[in-house]
Structures are given as C-alpha cells and as structure tokens.
C-alpha positions as a printed NumPy array, in Angstrom:
array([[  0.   ,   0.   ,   0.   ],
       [  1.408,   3.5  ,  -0.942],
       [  1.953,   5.401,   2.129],
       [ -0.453,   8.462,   1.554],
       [  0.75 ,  11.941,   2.871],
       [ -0.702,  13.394,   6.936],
       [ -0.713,  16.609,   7.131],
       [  0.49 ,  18.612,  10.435],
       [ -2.91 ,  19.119,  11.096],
       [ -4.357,  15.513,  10.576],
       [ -1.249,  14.176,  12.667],
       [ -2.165,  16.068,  15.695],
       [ -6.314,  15.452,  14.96 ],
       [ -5.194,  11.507,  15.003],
       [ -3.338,  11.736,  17.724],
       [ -6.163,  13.44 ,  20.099],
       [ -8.427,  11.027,  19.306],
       [ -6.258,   7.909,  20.257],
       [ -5.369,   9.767,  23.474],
       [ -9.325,  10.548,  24.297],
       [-10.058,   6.82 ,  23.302],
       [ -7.203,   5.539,  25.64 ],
       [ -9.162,   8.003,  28.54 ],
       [-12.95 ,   7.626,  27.731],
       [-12.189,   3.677,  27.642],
       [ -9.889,   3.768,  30.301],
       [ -6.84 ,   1.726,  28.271],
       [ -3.543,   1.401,  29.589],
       [ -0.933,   4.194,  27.814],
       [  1.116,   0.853,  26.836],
       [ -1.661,  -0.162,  24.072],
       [  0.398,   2.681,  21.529],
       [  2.753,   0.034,  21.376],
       [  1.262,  -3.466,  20.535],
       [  1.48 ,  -4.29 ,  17.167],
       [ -1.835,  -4.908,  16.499],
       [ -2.956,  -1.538,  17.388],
       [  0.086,  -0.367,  15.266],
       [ -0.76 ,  -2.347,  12.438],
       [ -4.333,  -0.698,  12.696],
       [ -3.687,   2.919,  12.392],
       [ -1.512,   2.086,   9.503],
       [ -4.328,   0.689,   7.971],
       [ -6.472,   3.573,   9.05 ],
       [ -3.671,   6.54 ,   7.691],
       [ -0.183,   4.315,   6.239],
       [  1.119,   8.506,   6.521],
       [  0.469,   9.018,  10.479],
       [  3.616,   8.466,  12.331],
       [  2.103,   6.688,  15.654],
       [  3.921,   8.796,  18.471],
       [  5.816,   6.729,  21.358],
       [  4.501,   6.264,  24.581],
       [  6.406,   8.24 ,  26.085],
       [  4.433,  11.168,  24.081],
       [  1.579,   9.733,  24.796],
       [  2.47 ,   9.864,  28.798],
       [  3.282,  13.814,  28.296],
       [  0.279,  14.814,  26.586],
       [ -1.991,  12.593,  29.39 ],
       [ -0.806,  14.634,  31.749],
       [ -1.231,  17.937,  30.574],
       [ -5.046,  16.778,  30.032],
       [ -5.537,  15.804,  33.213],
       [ -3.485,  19.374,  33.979],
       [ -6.179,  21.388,  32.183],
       [ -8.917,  18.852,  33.587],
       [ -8.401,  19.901,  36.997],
       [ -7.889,  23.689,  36.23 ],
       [-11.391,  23.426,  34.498],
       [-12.7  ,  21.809,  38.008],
       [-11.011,  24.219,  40.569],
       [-12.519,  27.274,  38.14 ],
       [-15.739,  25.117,  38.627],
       [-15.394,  24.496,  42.255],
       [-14.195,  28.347,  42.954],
       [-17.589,  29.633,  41.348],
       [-19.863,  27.268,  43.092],
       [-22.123,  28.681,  45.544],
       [-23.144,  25.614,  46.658],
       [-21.795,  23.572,  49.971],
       [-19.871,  20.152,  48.901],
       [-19.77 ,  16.881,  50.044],
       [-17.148,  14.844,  49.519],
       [-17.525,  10.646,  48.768],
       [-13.78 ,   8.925,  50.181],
       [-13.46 ,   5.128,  48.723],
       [-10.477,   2.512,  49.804],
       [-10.574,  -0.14 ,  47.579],
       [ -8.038,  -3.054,  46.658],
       [ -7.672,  -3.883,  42.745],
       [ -7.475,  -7.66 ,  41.267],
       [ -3.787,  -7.244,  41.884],
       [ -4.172,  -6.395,  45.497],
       [ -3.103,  -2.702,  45.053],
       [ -4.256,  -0.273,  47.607],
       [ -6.483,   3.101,  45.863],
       [ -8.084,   5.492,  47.808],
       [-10.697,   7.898,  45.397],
       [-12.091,  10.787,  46.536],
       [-14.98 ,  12.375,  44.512],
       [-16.732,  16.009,  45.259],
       [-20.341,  16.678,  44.46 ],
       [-22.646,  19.471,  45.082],
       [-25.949,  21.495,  43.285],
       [-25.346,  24.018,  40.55 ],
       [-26.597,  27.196,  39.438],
       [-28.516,  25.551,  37.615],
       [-30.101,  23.215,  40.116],
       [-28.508,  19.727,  39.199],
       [-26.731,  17.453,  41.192],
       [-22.986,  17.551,  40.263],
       [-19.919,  15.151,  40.628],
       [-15.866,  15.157,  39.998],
       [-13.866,  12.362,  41.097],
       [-10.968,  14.43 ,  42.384],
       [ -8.494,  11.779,  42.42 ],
       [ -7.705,   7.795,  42.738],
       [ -4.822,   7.554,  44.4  ],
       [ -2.367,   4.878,  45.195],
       [ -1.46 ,   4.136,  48.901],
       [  2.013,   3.169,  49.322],
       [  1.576,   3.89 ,  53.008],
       [ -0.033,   2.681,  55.482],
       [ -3.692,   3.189,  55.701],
       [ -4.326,   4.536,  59.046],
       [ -6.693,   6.764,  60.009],
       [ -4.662,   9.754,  60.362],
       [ -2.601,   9.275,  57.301],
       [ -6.266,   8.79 ,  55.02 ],
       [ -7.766,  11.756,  56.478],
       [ -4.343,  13.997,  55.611],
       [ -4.642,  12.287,  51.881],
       [ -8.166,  14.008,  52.002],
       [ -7.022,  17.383,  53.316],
       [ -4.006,  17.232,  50.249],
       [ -6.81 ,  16.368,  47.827],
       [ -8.949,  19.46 ,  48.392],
       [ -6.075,  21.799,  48.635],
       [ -4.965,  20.486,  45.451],
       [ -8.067,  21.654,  44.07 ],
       [ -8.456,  24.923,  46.422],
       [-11.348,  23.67 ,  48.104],
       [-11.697,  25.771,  51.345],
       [-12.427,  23.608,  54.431],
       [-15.078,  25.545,  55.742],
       [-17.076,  24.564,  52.236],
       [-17.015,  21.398,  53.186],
       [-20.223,  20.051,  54.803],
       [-19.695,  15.921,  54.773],
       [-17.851,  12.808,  53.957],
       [-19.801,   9.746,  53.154],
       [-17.688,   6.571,  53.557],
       [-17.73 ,   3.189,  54.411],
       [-17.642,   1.172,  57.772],
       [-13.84 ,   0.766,  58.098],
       [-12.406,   1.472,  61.301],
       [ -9.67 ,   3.281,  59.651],
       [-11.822,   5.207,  57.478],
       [-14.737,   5.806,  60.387],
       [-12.035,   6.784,  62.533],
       [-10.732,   9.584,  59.483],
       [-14.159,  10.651,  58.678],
       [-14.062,  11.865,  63.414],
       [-10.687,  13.33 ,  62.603],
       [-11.936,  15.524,  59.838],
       [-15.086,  16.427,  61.852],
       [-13.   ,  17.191,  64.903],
       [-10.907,  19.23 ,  62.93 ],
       [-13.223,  21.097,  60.115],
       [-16.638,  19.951,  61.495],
       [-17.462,  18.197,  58.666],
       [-20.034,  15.737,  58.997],
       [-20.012,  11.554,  59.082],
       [-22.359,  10.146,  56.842],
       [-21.795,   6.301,  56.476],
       [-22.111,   4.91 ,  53.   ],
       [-25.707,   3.155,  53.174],
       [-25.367,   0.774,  50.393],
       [-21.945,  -0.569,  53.174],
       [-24.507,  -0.836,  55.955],
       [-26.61 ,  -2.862,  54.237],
       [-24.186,  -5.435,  53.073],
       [-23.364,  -5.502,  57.137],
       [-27.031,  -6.072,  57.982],
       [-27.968,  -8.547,  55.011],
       [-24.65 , -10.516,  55.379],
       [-25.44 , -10.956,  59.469],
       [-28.676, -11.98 ,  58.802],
       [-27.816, -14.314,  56.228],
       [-25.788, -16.59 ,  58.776],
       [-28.672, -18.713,  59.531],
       [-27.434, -22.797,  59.532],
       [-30.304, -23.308,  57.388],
       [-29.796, -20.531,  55.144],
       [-26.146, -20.637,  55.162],
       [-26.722, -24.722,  53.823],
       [-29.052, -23.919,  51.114],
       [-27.135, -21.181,  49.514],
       [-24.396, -22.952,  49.723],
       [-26.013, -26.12 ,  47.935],
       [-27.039, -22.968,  45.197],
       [-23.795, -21.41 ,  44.378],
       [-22.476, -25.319,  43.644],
       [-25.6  , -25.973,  41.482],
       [-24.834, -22.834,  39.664],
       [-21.339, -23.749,  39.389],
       [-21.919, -26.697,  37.611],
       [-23.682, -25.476,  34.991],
       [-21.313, -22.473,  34.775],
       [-18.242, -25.313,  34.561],
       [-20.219, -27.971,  31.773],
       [-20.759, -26.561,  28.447],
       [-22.698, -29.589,  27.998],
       [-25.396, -29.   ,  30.727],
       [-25.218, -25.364,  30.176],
       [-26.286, -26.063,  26.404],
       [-28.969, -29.013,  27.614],
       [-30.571, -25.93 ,  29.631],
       [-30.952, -23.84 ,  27.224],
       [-32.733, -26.608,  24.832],
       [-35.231, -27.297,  28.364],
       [-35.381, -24.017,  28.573],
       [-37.121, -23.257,  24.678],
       [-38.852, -26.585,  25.512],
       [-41.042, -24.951,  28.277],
       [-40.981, -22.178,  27.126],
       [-39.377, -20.367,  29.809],
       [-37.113, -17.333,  29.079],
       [-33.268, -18.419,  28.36 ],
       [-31.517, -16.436,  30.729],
       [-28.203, -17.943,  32.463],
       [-27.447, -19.02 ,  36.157],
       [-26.225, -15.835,  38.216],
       [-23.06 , -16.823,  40.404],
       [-23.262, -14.395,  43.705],
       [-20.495, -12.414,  45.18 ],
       [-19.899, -12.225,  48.587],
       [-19.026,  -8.589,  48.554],
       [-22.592,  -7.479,  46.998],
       [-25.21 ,  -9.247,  49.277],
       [-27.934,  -8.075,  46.54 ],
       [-25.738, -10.574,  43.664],
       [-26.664, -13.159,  46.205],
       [-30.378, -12.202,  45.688],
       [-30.247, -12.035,  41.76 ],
       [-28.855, -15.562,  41.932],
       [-31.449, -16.932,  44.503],
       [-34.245, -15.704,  42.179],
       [-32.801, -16.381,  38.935],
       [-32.774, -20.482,  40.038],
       [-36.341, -19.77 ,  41.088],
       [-37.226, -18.883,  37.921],
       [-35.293, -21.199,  35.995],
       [-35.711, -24.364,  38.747],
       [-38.437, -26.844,  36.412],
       [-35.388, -26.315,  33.478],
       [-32.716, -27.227,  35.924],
       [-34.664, -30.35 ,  37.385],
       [-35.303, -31.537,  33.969],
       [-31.541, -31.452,  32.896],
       [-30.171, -32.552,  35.965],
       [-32.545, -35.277,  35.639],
       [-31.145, -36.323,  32.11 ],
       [-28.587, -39.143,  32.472],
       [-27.4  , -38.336,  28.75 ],
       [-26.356, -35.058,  30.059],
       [-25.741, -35.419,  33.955],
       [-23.372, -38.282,  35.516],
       [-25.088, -40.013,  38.158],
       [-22.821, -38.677,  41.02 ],
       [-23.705, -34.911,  39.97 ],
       [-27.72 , -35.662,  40.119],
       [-27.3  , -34.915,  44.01 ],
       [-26.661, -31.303,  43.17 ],
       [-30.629, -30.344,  42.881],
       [-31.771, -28.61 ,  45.87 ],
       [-33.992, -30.814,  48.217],
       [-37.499, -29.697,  48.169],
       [-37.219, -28.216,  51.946],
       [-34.161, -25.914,  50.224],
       [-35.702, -24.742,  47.402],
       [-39.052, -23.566,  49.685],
       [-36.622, -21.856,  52.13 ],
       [-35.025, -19.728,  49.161],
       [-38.355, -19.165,  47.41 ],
       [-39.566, -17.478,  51.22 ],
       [-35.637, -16.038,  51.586],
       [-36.563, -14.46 ,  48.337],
       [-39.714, -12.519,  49.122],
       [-37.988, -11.282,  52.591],
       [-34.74 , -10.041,  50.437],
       [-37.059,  -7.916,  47.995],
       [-37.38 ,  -4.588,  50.39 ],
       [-33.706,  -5.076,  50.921],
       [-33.158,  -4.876,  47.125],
       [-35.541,  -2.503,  46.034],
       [-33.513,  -0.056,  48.905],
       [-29.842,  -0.558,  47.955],
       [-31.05 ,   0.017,  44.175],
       [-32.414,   3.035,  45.095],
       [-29.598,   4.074,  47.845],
       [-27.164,   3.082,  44.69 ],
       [-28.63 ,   6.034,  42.897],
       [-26.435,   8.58 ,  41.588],
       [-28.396,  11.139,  39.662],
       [-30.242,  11.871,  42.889],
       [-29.912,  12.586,  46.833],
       [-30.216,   9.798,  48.647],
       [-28.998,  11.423,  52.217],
       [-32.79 ,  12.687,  52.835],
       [-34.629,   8.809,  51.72 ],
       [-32.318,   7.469,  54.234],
       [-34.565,   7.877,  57.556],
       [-37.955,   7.011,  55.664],
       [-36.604,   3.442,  53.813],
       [-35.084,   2.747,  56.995],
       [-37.953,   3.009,  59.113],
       [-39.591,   1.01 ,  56.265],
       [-37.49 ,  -1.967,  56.184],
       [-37.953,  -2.279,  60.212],
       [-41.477,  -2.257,  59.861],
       [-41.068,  -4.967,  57.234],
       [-39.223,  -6.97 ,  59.602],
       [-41.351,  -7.229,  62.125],
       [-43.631,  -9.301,  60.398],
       [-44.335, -12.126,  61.717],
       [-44.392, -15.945,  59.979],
       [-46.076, -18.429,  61.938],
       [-44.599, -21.837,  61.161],
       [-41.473, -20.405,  59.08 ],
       [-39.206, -20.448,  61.839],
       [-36.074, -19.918,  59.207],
       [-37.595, -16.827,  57.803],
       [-38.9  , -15.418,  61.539],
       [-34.958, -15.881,  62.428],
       [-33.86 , -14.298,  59.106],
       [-36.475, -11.308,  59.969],
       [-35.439, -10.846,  63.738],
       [-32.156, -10.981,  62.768],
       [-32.52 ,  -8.027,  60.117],
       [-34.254,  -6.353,  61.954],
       [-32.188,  -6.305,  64.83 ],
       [-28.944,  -5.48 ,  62.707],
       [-30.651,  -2.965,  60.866],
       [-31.924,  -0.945,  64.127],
       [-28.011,  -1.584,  65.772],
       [-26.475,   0.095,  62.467],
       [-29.208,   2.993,  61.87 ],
       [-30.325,   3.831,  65.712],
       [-28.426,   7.263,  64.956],
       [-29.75 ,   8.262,  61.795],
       [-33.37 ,   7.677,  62.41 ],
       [-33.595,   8.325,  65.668],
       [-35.179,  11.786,  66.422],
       [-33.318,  13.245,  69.511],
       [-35.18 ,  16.36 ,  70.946],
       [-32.617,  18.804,  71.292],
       [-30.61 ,  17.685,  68.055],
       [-32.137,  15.827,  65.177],
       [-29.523,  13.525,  63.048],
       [-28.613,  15.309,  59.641],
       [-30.611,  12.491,  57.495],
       [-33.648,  13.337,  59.454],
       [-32.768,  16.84 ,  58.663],
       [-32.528,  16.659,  55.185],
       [-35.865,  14.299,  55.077],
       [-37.109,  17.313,  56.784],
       [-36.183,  19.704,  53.905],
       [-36.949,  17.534,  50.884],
       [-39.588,  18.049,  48.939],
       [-40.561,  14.367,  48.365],
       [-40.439,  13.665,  52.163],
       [-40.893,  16.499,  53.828],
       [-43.764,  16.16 ,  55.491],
       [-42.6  ,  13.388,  57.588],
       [-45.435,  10.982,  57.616],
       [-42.328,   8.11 ,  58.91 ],
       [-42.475,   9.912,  61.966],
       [-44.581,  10.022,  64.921],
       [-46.888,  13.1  ,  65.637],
       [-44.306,  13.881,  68.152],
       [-41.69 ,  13.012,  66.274],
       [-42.265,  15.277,  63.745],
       [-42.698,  18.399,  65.804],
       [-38.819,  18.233,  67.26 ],
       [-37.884,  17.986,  63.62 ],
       [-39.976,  20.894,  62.584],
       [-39.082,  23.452,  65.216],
       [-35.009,  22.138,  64.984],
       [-35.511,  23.315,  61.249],
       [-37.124,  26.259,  62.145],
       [-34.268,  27.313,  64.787],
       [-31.682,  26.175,  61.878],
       [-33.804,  28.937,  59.713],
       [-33.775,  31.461,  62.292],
       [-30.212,  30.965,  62.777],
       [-28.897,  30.943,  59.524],
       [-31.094,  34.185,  58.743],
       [-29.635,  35.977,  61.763],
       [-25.82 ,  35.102,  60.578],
       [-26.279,  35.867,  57.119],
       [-27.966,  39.612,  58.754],
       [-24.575,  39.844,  60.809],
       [-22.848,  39.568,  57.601],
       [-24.365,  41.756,  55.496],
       [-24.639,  44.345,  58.558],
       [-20.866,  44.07 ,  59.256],
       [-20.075,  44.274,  55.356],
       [-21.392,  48.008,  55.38 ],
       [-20.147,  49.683,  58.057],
       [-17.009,  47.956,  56.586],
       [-17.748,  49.936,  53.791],
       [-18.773,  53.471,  55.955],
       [-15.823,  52.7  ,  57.754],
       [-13.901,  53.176,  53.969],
       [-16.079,  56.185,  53.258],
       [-14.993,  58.313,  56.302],
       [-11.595,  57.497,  55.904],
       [-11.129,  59.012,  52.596]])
C-alpha cells in the first residue's frame, strides 16, 4: 500500500483522538505500542507516524493538567456547599487506591460530581494518614475547608475513625455509605445454619452449569422446551449481598429447566444428580426471596447517583424495620432471618433515624427539607414536631448570621467612606 501523505494538522487530529479513546475507555498508555494496534492505524492513515509512549504519557498529563484547572474554576464559582464521597478499595492485583470524589448542586439546580483523584497508597492506611490524603486532595483543588459540609464513607475502622478526625478538625459531617450498611445487615442476617446450607447447595448448582458446556447447552434446549425465558445461572459475590439475591431468584425462575436437565442421564453423571436442591431448600429460598425484595428494592435506590439519597435514608429505613417485624407463623427460618434483620438494621441505623429532641440527626434533617419527604409521615406526631421546630431554629439561625454579615459588610464599607 502506498503510504499516503498526513498533514500537520491531521497528525495532531489523530493523535487526540487515540489519546481521548485511551481516557474515555480507560486503556492502559502501553496499548500505543502493541502491534496490532500499530498495524491498525496504519491501515487507518499508512502517513500518520504513531507517536511513542512516552508522548503519549506527556500529553496525558497535561489533560488531566487542564482537567483539573477546568474543576477548581468550577469548584471556585460554586455557591453551593460540597460533600465529599472517600473510597479505599483493593484492585485484582491487590493494590491499595483510595478515590475521593466532590459533588454538590449548581446554578442551575442539578446534582454535580468530579472524582478528584484515585490515588495509590504506598503507606499505610491509618486513620490519620487517610484523612491527611483528604485534606491534600482538596487543597490540590483549592477547596476551602469551611465549604465542606460531609464525607460519606464506608464502615472501616480506619476510614470511620478519618471521617471523626476531619469532623473534629473542620466539622465536617459523618455520613456512612448506606449501600456498606446494608451489606453488614444482610450478610449478618444471612448466617442462619439453614440458610447458610441452602445457599451454599445454590452457588455449587450454579457452578456446575457455569463449569459444563454440555449442561449449560442441555438448559438452554429445556429451557425453549417450556418455554421459559433463556436467561443464564447468576453466580453471587460475597461482597454485593444483593448478587446473592439475583442468583437466589434467577434459580427460582429457571428451577423446572434445571430439574429436567439434571434429571437427564445423557447429560448429567449419576454422582452430579445430588446437586438439585432438596425440596425443603428450594421452599426456604423461594420465602428467603420474598424477605430479600425490600432489601433490594432499597440498595437500588440508595445506589442512585443522579439523585440525593442522604434525605430517603430515615424514611426506607424506618420502612425496612417495619417490614421486619412481620411475623411468619410456622417459618421459623424466615422469623430468624427477619429478627435478625431487623435487629442489625436498628443496631447500624439507631443514629440516623432516631429523632433526639434537642438535636435531630442530619438524614432526618434533610428528610425534613426535601420536597418528596418532607412532610414526615415516617415519623410520629411527636416526632415530627422536634424535627420541625429544629428546622425552624436552623432557619432562624442561619437568617440571623447571614444579617450579621451583610450588617458588618457596610459599616465595613462606611468605615472606607470616612476614611477618605
């Protein structure tokens, strides 16, 4: 192929776009130099000289240069008070990160986000040396302190014990991340004998089918037969307690397929039949199934991220106690299950929902001053009326000190005038 002529221009258009593929798709900078990606942009333009990765390194890093200049402009013109989401997480190759993302509302009204930074932690991660990684961050990005007004996190001592430093220190305050929670209260809950045993016997019938191409095909073919939708077996993980609820109900509604192929000796040796669930099991996940469902329909909507969530908090919580205390005559697994959620979800939440008379939480506060919630209807008569009259002193107060300001600001400004 004749190598066809790139103009300055075209060179530099080329390269941008490789470099904002490489950051929308999040590749590694090292992709510039495997051959078949070479042998692809030849194809593409034989006249573009691919640049080296070392280049490609350079100009990365003055985008993310003007990136954060764009964000501290941003941040510097925002009226708005900021709350601040801190995540320590371990990769696939047990590296330590530690991201730390800023949202707050616009001028325009709309819930905003910029994930600030993720970080790698060479150190160790203590509580003091996390919360002085936060204080870098928002200097970094000349974020004022006193803008601050929270830190959601998770349930890490060393990151609990950052989140008190930071209040301490700035009076930020401690929101615990309530999709963390519940993983604490559904995994607790979920230690049953019983329960453990049957989703235990699960996650090895779903690994059989995930291991045999053969059975995993025969399912599909019982699956058209009865006309049941062809959907495949959902393994759990034991860090997402809802992935254990997907797979629970996804072998409820494939169970009369699996029977019938597990049944089939063409398909199924005989020392694998014994992986079907004994009738006693697959009752105890169909009722584990039905008590799971408020769980799940609250972490998906606590997972939400083009909405607040802070001010649903006190309201879903209050509703998943009162589902709890249902009772089950003669399901002694499920009134266990129940009791147990119950209890764990009252030990984790007594804070949040509980309305104190001289000092209401901040969730209840912020139920208190959304729209969707506002009028409390969670909340006893009594209940209610603390919350009210704390957000009417809050008013008051904040009315008063903004009056202080704006009073002080002008004889400031007489102060100037007589002067001159």
């Amino acid at each position: 192929m004749r190598r066809g002529t790139c103009t300055p221009q075209m060179a530099q258009v080329l390269t941008e776009s490789i470099l904002n593929m490489i950051v929308n798709d999040m590749r590694p900078i090292s992709m510039v130099e495997d051959e078949g990606f070479k042998q692809m942009i030849n194809t593409f333009h034989p006249g573009y000289t691919l640049p080296s990765r070392t280049h490609f390194t350079k100009l990365m890093e003055e985008k993310y240069e003007a990136a954060a200049a764009k964000i501290i402009d941003v941040l510097k013109l925002t009226k708005s008070k900021i709350a601040l989401t801190a995540d320590a997480w371990t990769s696939v190759a047990t590296e330590a990160y530690l991201g730390i993302t800023c949202h707050f509302i616009s001028d325009d009204w709309e819930l905003t986000s910029f994930c600030l930074t993720t970080m790698p932690l060479e150190e160790r991660h203590t509580g003091v040396n996390i919360a002085a990684w936060i204080e870098h961050v928002i200097a970094r990005f000349q974020v004022p302190a006193s803008n601050i007004v929270a830190v959601v996190h998770d349930n890490g001592s060393n990151v609990v014990l950052a989140a008190n430093i930071l209040k301490e220190k700035h009076g930020w305050n401690s929101v615990r991340c309530a999709g963390h929670t519940l993983q604490l209260v559904i995994s607790h809950a979920l230690k049953h004998p019983q329960i453990t045993k049957a989703l235990g016997a699960a996650r090895c019938l779903v690994e059989h089918f995930k291991r045999s191409e053969l059975a995993s095909s025969k399912l599909k073919t019982k699956q058209k037969q009865m006309g049941i939708p062809e959907k495949k077996l959902i393994q759990d993980v034991s860090t997402r307690w809802n992935s254990t609820f997907h797979m629970v109900t996804r072998l409820l509604e494939q169970r009369w397929p699996l029977i019938a192929t597990l049944s089939d000796p063409t398909v199924t040796p005989r020392g694998k039949q014994h992986l079907d669930l004994k009738p006693d099991q697959w009752a105890l996940l169909e009722k584990l199934a039905k008590a799971l469902q408020a769980f799940e329909s609250a972490t998906v909507y606590l997972s939400g991220e083009t909405y607040v969530t802070v001010s649903a908090l006190p309201p879903l919580v209050r509703g998943l106690q009162k589902s709890t205390q249902t009772t089950y005559e003669g399901i002694p697994v499920k009134q266990a299950f129940q009791a147990a959620a119950s209890q764990e979800t009252t030990a984790c939440w007594s804070r949040e929902v509980t309305v104190k008379d001289d000092s209401p939480d901040t969730q209840i506060i912020a139920a208190a001053l959304d729209p969707r919630v506002r009028k409390l209807k969670f909340l006893t008569p009594e209940e209610r009326f603390s919350v009210q009259s704390k957000v009417q002193s809050l008013a008051l107060q904040s009315m008063q000190e903004e009056t202080a300001k704006k009073q002080c600001a002008t004889e400031n400004e007489e102060s100037i005038t007589c002067f001159k």
